[in-house]
Coordinates of N, CA and C in Angstrom, one line a residue:
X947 N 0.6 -7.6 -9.4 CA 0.2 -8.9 -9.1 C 0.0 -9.0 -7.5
X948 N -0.9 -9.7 -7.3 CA -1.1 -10.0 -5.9 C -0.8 -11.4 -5.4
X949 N 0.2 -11.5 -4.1 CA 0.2 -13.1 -4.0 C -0.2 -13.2 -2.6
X950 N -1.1 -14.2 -2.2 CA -2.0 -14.7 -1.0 C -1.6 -15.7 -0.8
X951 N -1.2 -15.7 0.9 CA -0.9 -17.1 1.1 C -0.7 -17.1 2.7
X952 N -1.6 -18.0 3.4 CA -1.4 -18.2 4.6 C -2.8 -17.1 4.9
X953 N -2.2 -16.5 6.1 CA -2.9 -14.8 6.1 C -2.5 -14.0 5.7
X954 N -1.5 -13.8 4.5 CA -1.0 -12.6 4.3 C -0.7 -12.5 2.6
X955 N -0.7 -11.2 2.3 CA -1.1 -10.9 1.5 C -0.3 -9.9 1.0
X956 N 0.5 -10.0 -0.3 CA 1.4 -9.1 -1.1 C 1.2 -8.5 -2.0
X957 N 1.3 -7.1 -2.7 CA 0.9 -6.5 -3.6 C 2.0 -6.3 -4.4
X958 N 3.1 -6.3 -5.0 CA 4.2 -6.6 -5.9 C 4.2 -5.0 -6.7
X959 N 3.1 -4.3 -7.2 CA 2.6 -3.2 -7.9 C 2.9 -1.6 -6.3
X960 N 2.0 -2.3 -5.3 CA 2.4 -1.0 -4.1 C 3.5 -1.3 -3.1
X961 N 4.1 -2.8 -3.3 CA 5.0 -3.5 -2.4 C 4.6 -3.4 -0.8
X962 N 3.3 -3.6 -0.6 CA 2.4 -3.7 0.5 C 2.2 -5.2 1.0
X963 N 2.6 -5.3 2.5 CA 2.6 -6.2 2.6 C 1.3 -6.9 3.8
X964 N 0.5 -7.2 3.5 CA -0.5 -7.4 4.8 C -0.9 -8.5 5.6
X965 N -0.6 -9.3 7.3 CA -1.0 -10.0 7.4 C -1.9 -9.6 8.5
X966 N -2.9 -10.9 8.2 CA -4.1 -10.7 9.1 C -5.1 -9.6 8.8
X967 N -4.9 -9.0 7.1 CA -5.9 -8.1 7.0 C -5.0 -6.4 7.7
X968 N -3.8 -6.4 8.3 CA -3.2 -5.6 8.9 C -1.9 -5.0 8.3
X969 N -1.5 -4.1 7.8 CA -0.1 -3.9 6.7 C 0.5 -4.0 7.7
X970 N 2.1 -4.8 7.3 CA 3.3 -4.7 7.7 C 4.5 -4.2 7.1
X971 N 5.3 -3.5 8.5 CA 6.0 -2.7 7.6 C 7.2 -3.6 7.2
X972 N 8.0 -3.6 5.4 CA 8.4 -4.3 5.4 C 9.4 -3.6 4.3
X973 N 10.7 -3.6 4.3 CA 11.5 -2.4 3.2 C 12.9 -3.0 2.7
X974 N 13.2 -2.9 2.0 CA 14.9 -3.1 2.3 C 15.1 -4.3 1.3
X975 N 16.3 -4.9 2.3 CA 16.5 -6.5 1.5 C 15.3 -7.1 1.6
X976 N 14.9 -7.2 3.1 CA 13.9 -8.0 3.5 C 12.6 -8.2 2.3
X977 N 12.3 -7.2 1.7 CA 11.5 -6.7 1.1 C 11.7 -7.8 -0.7
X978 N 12.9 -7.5 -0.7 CA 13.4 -7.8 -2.0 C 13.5 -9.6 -1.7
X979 N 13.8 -10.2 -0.7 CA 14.2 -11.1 -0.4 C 12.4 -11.6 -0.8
X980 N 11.5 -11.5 -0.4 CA 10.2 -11.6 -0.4 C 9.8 -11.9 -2.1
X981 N 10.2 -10.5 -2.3 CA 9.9 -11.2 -3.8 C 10.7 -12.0 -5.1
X982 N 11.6 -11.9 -4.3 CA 12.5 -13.1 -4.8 C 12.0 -14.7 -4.9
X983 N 11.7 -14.8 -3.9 CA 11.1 -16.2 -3.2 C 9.6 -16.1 -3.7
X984 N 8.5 -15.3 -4.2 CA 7.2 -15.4 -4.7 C 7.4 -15.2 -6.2
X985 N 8.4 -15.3 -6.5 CA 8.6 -15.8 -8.2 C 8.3 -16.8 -8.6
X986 N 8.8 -17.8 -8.0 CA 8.2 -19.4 -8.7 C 8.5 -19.8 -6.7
X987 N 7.4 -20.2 -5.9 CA 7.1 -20.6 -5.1 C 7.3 -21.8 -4.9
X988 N 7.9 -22.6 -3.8 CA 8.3 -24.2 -4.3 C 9.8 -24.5 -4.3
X989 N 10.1 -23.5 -6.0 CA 11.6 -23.9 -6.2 C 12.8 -23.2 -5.2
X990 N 14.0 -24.0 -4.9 CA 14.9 -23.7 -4.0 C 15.3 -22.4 -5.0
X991 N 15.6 -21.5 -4.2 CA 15.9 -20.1 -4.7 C 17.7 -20.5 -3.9
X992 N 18.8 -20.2 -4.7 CA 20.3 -20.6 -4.2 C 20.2 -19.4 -3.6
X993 N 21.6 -19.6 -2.6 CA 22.1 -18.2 -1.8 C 23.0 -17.7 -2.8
X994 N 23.4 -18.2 -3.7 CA 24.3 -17.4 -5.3 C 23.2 -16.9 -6.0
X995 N 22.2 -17.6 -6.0 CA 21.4 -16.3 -6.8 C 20.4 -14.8 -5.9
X996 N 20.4 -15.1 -4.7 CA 19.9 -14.1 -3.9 C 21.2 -13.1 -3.0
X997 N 22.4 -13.8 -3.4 CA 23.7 -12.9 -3.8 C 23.8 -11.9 -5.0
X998 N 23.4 -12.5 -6.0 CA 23.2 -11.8 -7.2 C 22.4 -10.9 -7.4
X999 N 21.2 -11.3 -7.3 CA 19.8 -10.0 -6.5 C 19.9 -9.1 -5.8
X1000 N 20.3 -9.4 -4.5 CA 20.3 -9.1 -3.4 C 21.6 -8.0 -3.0
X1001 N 22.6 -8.4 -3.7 CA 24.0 -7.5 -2.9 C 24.8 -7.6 -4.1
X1002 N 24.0 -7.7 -5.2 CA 25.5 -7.9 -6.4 C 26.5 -6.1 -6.4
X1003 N 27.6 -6.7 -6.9 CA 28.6 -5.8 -6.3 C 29.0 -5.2 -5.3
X1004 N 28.5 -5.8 -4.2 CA 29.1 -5.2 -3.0 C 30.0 -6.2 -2.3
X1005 N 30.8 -5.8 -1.2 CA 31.8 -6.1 -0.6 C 31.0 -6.8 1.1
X1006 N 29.9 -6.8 1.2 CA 29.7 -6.7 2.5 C 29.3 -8.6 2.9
X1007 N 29.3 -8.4 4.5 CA 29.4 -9.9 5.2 C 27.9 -10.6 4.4
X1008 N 28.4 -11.0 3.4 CA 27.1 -11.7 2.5 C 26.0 -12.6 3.6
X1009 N 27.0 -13.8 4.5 CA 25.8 -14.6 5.3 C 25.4 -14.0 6.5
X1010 N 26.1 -13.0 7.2 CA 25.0 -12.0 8.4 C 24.4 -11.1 7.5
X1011 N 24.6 -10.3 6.3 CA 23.3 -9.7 5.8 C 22.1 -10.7 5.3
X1012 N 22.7 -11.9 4.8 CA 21.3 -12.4 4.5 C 20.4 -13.3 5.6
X1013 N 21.0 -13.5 6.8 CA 20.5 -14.1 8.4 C 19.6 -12.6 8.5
X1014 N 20.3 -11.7 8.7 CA 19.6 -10.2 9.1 C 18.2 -10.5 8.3
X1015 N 18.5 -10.4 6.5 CA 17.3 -9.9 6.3 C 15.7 -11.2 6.5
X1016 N 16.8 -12.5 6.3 CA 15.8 -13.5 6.3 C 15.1 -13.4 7.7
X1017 N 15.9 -13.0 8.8 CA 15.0 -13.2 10.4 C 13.8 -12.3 9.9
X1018 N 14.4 -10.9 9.6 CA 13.5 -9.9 9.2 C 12.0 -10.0 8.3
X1019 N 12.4 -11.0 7.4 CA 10.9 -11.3 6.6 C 10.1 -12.2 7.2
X1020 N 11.0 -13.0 8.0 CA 10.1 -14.1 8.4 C 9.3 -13.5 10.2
X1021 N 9.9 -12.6 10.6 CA 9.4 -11.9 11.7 C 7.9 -11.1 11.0
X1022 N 8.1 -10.3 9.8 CA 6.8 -9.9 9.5 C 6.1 -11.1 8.7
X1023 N 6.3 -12.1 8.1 CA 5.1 -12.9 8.2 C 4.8 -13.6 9.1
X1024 N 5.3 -13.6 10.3 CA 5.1 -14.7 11.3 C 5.6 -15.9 11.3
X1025 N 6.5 -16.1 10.5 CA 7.5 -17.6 10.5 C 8.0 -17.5 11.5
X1026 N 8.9 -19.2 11.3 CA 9.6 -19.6 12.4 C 10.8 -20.3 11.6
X1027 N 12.1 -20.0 11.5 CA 12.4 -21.0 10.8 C 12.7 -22.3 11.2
X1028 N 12.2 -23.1 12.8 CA 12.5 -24.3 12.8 C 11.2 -25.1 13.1
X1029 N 10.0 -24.1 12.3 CA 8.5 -24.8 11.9 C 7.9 -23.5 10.9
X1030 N 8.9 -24.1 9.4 CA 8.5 -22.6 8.8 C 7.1 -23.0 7.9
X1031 N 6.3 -22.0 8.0 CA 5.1 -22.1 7.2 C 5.1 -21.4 5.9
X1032 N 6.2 -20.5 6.1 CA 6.3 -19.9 4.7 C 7.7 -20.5 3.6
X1033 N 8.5 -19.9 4.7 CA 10.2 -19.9 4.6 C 11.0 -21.0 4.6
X1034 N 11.1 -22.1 3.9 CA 11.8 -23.2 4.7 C 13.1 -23.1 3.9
X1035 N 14.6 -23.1 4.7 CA 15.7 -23.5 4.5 C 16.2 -24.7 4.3
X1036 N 16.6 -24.9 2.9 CA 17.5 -26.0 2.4 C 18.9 -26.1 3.0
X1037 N 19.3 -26.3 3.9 CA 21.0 -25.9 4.3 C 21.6 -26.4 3.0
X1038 N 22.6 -25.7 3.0 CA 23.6 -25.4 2.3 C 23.6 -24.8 1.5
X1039 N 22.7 -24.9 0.8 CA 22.5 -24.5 -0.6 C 21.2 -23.3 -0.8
X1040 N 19.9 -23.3 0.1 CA 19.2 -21.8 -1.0 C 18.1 -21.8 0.4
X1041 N 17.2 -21.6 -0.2 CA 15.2 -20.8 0.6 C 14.4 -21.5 -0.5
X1042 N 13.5 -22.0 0.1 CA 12.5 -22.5 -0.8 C 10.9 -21.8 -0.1
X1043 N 10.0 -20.8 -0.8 CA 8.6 -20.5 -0.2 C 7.9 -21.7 -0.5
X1044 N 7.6 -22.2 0.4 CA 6.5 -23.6 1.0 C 5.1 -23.4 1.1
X1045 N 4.5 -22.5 1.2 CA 3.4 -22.3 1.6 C 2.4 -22.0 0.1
X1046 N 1.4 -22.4 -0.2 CA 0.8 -22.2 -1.2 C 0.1 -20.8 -1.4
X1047 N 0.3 -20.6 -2.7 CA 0.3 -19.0 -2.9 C -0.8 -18.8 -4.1
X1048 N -1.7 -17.9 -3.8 CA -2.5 -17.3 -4.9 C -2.1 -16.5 -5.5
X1049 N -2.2 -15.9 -6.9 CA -2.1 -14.8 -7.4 C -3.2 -14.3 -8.0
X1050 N -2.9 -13.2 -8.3 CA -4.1 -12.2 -9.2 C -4.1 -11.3 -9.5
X1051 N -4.0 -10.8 -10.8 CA -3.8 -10.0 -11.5 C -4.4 -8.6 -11.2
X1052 N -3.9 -7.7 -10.8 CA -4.5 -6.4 -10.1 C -4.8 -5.1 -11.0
X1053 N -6.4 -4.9 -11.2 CA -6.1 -4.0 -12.0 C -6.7 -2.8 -11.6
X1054 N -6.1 -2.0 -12.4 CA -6.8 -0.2 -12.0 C -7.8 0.1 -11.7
X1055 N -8.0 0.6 -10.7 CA -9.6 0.9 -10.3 C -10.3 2.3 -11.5
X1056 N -11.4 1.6 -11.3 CA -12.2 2.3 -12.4 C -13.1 3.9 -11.6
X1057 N -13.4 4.5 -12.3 CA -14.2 5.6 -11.3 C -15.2 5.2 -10.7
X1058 N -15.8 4.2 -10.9 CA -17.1 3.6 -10.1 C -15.9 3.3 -9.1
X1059 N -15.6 2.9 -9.0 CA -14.6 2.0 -7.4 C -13.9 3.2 -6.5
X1060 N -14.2 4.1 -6.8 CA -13.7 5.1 -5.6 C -14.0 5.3 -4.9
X1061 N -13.1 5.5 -3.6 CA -13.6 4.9 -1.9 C -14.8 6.4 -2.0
X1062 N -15.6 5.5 -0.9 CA -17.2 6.6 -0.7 C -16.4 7.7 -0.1
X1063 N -15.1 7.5 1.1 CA -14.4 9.2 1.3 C -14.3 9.9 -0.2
X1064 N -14.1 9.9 -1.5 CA -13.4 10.7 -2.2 C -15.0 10.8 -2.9
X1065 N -16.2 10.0 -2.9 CA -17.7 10.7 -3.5 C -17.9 11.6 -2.4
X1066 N -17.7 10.9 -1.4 CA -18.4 12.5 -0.3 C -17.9 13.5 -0.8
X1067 N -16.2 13.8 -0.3 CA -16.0 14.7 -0.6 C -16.2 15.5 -2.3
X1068 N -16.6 14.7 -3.3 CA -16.6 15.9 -4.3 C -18.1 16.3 -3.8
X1069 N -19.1 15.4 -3.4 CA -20.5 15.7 -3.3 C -20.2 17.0 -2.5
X1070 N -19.6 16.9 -1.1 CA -19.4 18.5 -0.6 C -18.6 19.7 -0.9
X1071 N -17.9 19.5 -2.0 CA -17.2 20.5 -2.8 C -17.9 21.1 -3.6
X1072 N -19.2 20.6 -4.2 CA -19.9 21.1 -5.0 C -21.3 21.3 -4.4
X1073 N -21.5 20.6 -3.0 CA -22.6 21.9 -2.5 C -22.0 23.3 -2.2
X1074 N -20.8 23.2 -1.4 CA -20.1 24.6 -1.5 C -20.0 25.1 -2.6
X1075 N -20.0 24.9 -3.0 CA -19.4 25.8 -4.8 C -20.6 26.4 -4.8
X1076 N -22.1 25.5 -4.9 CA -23.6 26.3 -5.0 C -23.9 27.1 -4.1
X1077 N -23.2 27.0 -2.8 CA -23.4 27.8 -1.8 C -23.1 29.3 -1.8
X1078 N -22.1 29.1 -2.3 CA -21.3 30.8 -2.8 C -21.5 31.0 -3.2
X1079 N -22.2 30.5 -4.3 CA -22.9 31.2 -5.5 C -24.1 31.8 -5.4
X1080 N -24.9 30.9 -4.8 CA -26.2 31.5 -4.1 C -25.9 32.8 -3.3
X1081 N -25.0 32.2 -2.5 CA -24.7 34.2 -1.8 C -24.2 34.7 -2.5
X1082 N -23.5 34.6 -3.4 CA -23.0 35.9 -4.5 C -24.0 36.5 -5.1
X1083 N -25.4 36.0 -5.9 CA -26.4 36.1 -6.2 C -27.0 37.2 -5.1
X1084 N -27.3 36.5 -4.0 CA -28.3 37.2 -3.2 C -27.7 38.3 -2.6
X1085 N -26.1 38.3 -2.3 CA -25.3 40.0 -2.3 C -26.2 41.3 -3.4
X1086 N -25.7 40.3 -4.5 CA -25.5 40.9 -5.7 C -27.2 42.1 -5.4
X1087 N -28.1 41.3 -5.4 CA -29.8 41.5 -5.7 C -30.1 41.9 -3.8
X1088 N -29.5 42.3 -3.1 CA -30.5 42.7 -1.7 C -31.2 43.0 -1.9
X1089 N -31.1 44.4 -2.2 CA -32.4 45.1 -2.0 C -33.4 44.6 -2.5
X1090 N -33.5 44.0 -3.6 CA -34.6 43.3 -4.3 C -35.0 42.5 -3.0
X1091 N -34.6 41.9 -2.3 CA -35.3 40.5 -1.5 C -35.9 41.2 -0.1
X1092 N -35.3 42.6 0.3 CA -35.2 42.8 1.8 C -36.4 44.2 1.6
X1093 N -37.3 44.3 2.1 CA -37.9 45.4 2.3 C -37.1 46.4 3.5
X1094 N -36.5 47.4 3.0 CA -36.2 48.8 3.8 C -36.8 49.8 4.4
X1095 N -37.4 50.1 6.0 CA -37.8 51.4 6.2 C -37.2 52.6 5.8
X1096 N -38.4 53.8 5.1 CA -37.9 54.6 4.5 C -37.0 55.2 5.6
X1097 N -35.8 56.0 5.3 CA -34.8 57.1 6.1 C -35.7 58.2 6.4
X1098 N -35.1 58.3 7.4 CA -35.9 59.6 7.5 C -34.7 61.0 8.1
X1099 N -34.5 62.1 7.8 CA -33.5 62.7 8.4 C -33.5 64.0 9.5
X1100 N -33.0 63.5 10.6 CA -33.2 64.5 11.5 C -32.2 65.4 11.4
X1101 N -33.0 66.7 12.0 CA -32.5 67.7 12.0 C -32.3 68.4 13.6
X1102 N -31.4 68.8 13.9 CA -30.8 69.4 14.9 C -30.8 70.9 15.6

């Protein structure tokens, strides 16, 4: 699935994140926090349930890792959280994504859709291939193609 929104752009299938037409690099919680929040867009996502997602079973400082990762996503989409266009915090209680979001269904590229680098290159993989073959050929057959002055042998 693909979700668009604002300038940027998410692939859910390569976990690619792009804004401005530009990938950003994006990994981790941060990452997961993202798609947490492009599930149902709108609804207050709780910090118990992005506990549960996010860190279930562990022992660690639950609200500095999730400050950490939320500065983190909203730094690669270019949010702010106190003029958020994506990200907006409910205190107390969760994250709500604000911003209206497209999706679309992403499907497999077909062999027509392959980038013109991968036609070149078979197109030049297979003039070489003809290429050696022609010279294997014309190895094979010289003499046939090359007129030779007769030898002649001196004697001493």
């Amino acid at each position: 699935m693909v979700f668009t929104f604002g300038d940027c752009s998410f692939s859910s299938s390569s976990l690619r994140l792009t804004r401005g037409g530009q990938a950003v690099r994006l990994s981790g919680q941060p990452l997961r926090l993202l798609m947490l929040l492009l599930e149902e867009p709108g609804r207050v996502v709780t910090r118990e349930e992005i506990r549960a997602q996010l860190w279930p079973d562990t022992t660690v400082d639950f609200d500095h890792s999730l400050d950490v990762a939320l500065n983190r996503l909203r730094a690669a989409l270019g949010d702010s959280g106190k003029e958020p266009r994506f990200v907006e915090t409910v205190p107390r209680i969760g994250y709500r994504f604000v911003a209206e979001v497209h999706t679309e269904i992403e499907r497999p590229r077909t062999i027509r859709e392959r980038s013109m680098a991968v036609r070149v290159g078979l197109y030049a993989l297979t003039a070489i291939i003809a290429a050696l073959i022609a010279l294997a050929i014309v190895h094979q057959h010289y003499d046939r193609f090359v007129d030779r002055p007769a030898r002649t042998s001196s004697t001493r």
